[in-house]
XYZ file of N, CA and C in Angstrom:
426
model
N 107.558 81.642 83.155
C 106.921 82.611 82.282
C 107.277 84.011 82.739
N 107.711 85.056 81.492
C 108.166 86.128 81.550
C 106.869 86.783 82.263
N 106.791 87.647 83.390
C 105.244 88.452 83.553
C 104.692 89.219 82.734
N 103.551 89.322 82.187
C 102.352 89.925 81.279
C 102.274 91.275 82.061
N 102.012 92.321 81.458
C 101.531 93.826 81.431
C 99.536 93.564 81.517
N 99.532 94.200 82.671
C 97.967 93.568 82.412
C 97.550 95.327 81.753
N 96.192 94.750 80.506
C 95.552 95.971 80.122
C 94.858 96.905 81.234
N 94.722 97.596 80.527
C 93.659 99.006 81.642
C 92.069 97.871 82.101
N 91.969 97.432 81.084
C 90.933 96.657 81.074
C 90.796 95.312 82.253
N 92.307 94.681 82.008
C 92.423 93.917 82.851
C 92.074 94.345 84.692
N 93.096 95.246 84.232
C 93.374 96.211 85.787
C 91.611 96.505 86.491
N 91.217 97.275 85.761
C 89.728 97.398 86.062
C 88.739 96.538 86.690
N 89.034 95.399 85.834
C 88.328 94.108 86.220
C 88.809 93.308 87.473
N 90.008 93.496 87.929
C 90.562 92.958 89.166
C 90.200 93.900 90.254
N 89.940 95.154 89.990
C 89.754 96.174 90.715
C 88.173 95.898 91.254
N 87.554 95.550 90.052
C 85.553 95.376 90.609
C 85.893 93.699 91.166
N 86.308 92.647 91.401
C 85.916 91.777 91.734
C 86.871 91.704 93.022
N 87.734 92.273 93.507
C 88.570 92.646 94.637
C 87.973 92.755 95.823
N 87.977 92.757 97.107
C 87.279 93.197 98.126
C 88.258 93.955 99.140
N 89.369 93.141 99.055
C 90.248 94.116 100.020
C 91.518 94.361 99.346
N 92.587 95.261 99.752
C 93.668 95.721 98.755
C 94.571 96.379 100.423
N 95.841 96.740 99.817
C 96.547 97.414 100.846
C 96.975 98.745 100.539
N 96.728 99.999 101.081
C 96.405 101.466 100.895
C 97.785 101.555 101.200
N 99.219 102.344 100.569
C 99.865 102.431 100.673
C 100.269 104.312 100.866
N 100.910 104.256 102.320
C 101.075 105.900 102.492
C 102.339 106.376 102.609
N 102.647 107.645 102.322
C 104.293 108.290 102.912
C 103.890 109.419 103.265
N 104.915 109.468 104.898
C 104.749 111.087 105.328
C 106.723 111.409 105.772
N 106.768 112.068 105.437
C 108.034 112.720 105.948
C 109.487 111.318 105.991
N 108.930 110.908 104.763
C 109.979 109.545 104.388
C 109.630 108.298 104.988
N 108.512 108.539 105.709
C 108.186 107.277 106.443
C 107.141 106.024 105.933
N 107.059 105.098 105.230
C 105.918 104.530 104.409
C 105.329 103.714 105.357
N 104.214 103.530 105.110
C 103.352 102.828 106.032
C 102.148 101.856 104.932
N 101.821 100.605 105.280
C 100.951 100.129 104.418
C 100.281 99.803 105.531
N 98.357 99.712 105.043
C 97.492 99.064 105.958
C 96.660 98.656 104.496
N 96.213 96.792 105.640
C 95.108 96.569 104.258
C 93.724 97.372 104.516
N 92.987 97.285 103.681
C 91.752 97.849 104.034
C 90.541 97.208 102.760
N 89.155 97.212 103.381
C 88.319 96.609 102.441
C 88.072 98.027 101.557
N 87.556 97.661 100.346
C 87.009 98.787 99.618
C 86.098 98.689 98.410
N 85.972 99.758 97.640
C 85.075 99.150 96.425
C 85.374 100.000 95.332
N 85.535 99.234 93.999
C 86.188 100.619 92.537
C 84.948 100.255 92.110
N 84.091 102.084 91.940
C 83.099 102.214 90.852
C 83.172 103.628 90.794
N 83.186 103.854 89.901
C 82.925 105.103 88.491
C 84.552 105.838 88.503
N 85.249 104.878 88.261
C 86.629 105.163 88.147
C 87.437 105.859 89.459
N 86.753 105.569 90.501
C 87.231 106.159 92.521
C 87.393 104.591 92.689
N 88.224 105.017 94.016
C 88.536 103.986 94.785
C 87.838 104.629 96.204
N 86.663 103.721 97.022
C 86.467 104.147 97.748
C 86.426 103.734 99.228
N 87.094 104.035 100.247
C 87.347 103.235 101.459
C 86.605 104.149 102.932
N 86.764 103.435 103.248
C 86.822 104.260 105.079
C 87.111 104.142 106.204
N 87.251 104.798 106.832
C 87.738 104.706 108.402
C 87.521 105.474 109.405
N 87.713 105.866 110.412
C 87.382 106.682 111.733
C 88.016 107.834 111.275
N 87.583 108.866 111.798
C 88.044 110.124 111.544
C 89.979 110.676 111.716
N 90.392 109.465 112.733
C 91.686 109.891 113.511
C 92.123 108.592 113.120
N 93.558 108.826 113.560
C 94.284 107.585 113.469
C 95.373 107.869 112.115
N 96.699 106.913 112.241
C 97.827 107.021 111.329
C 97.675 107.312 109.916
N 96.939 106.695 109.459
C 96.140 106.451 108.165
C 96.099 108.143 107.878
N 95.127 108.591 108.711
C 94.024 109.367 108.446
C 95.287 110.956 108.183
N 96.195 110.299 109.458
C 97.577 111.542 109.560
C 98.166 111.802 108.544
N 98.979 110.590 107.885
C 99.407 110.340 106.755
C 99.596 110.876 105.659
N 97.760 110.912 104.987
C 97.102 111.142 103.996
C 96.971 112.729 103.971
N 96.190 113.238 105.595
C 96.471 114.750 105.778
C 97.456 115.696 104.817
N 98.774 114.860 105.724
C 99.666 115.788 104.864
C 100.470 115.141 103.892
N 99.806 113.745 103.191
C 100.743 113.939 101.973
C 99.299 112.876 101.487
N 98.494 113.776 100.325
C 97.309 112.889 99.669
C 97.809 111.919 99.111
N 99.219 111.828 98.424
C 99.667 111.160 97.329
C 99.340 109.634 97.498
N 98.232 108.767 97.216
C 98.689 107.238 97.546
C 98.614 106.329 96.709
N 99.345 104.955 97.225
C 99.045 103.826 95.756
C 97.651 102.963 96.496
N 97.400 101.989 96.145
C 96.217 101.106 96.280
C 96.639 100.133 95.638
N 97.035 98.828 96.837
C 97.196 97.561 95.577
C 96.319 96.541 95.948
N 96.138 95.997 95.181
C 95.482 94.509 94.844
C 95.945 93.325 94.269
N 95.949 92.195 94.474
C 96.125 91.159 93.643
C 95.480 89.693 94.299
N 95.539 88.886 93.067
C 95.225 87.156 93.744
C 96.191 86.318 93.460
N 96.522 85.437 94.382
C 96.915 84.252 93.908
C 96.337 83.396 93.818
N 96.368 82.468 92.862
C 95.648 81.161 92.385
C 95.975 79.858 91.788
N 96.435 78.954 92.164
C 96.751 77.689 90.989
C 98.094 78.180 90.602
N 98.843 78.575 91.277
C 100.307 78.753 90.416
C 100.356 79.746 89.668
N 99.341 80.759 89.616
C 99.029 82.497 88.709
C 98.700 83.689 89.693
N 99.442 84.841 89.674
C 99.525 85.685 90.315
C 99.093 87.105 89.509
N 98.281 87.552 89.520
C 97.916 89.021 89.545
C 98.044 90.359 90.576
N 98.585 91.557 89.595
C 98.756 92.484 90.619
C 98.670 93.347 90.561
N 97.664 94.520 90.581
C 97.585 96.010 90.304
C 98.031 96.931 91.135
N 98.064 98.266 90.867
C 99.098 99.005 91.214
C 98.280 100.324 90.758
N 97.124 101.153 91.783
C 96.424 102.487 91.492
C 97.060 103.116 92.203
N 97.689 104.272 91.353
C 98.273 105.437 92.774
C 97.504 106.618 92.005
N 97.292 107.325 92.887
C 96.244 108.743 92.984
C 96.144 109.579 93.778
N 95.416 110.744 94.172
C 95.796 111.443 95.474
C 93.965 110.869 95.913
N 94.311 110.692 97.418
C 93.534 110.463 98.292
C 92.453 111.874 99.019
N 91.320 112.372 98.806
C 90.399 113.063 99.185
C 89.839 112.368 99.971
N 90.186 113.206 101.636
C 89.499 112.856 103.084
C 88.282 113.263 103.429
N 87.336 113.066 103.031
C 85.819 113.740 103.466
C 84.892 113.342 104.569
N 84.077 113.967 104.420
C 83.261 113.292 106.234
C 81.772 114.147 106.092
N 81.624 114.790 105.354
C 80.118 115.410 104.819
C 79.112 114.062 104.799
N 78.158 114.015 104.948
C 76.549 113.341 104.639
C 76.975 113.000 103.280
N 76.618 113.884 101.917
C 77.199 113.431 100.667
C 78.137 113.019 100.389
N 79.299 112.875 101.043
C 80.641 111.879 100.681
C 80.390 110.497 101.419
N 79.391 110.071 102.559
C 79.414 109.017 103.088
C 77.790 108.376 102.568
N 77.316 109.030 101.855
C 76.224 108.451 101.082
C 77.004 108.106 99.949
N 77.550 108.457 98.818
C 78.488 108.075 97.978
C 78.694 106.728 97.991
N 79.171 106.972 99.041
C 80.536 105.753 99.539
C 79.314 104.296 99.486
N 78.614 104.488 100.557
C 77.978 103.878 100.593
C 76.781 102.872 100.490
N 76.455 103.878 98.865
C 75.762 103.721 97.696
C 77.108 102.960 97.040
N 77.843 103.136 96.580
C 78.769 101.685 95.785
C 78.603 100.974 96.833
N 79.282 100.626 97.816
C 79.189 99.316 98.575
C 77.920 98.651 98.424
N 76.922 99.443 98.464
C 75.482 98.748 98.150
C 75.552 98.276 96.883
N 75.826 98.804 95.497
C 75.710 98.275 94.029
C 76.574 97.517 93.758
N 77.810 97.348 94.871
C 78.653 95.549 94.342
C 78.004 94.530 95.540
N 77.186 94.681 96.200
C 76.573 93.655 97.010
C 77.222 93.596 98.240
N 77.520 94.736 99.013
C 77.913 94.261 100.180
C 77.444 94.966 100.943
N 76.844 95.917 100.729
C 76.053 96.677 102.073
C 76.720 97.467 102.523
N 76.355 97.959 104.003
C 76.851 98.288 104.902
C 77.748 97.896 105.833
N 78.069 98.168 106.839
C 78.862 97.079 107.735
C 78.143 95.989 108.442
N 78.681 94.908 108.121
C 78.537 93.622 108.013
C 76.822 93.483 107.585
N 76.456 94.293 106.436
C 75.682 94.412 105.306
C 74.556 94.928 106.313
N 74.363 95.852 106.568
C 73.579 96.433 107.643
C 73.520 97.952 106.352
N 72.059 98.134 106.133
C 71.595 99.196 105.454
C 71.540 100.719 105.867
N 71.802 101.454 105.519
C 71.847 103.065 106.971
C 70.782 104.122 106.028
N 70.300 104.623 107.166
C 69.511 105.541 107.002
C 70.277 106.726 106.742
N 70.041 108.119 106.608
C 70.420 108.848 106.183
C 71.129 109.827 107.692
N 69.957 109.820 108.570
C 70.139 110.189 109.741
C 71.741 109.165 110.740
N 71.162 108.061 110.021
C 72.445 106.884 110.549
C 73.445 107.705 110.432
N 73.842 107.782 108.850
C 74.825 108.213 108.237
C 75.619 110.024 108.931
N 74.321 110.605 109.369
C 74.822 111.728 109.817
C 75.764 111.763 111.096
N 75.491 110.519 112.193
C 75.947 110.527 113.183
C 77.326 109.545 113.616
N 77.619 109.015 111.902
C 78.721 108.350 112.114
C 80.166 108.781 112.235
N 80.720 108.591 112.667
C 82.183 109.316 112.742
C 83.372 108.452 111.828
N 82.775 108.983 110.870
C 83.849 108.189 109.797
C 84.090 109.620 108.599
N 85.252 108.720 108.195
C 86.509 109.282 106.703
C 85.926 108.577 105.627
N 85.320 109.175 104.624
C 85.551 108.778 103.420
C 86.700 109.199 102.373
N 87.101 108.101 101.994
C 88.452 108.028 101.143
C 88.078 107.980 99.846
N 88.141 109.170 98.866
C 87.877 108.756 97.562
C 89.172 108.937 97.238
N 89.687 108.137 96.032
C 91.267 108.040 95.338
C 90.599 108.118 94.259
N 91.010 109.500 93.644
C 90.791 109.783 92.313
C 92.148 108.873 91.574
N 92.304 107.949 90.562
C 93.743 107.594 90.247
C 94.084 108.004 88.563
N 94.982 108.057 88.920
C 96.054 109.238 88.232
C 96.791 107.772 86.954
N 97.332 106.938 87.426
C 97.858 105.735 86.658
C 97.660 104.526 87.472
N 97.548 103.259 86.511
C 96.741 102.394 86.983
C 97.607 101.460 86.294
N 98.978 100.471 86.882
C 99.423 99.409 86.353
C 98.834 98.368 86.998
N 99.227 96.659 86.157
C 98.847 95.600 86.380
C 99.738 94.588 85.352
N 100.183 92.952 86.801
C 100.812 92.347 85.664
C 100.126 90.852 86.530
N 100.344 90.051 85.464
C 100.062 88.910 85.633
C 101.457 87.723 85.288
N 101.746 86.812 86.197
C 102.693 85.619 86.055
C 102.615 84.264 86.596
N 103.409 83.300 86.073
C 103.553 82.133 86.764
C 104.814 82.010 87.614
N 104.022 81.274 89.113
C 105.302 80.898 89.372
C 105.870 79.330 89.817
């Protein structure tokens, strides 16, 4: 089977039932992929990580990134494809955000552990919102 163009619709829907995807970066010609868990609600992609580290370098100086996802299943393969620029934040309100979706698709906190607000102030983390810009998806047999 020739591969299917998945709709916006499709794409979306692989995007909310997804849990982890691989954040794709370039700096100075150099590409780097890491997987990472995350969560799509209100049209962001939202992830996180420690304040430092390759990732975090990466993104610094070049926001530009993709975000992929897909499943395999039974001989059917799905695969989306969000690229967008990546916004590095670390404010109280960008890690309440964040962490308000993870709560409304059911997963909590880390390893579903609820945070206080004060929690939240003393954590040393990156929130990653990916505003995305275009959003492909295809589906095939193989």
């Amino acid at each position: 089977m020739k591969p299917r163009e998945l709709s916006e619709e499709e794409c979306k829907a692989l995007l909310l039932s997804a849990r982890y995807g691989r954040l794709g970066l370039s700096r100075d010609d150099q590409p780097y992929v890491v997987p990472m868990s995350f969560v799509y609600h209100d049209g962001k992609i939202y992830l996180h990580s420690r304040g430092r580290g390759r990732k975090v370098q990466y993104a610094s100086e070049n926001p530009r990134v993709c975000f992929q996802v897909d499943v395999l299943e039974k001989g059917r393969w799905m695969s989306v494809n969000a690229f967008g620029r990546a916004e590095l934040l670390d404010d109280i309100e960008a890690k309440q955000r964040m962490f308000d979706a993870f709560t409304r698709m059911g997963l909590g906190g880390h390893g579903g552990k609820s945070f206080q607000r004060q929690d939240l102030e003393r954590m040393e983390l990156t929130v990653w919102e990916i505003a995305i810009d275009e959003l492909t998806g295809r589906e095939g047999v193989w």
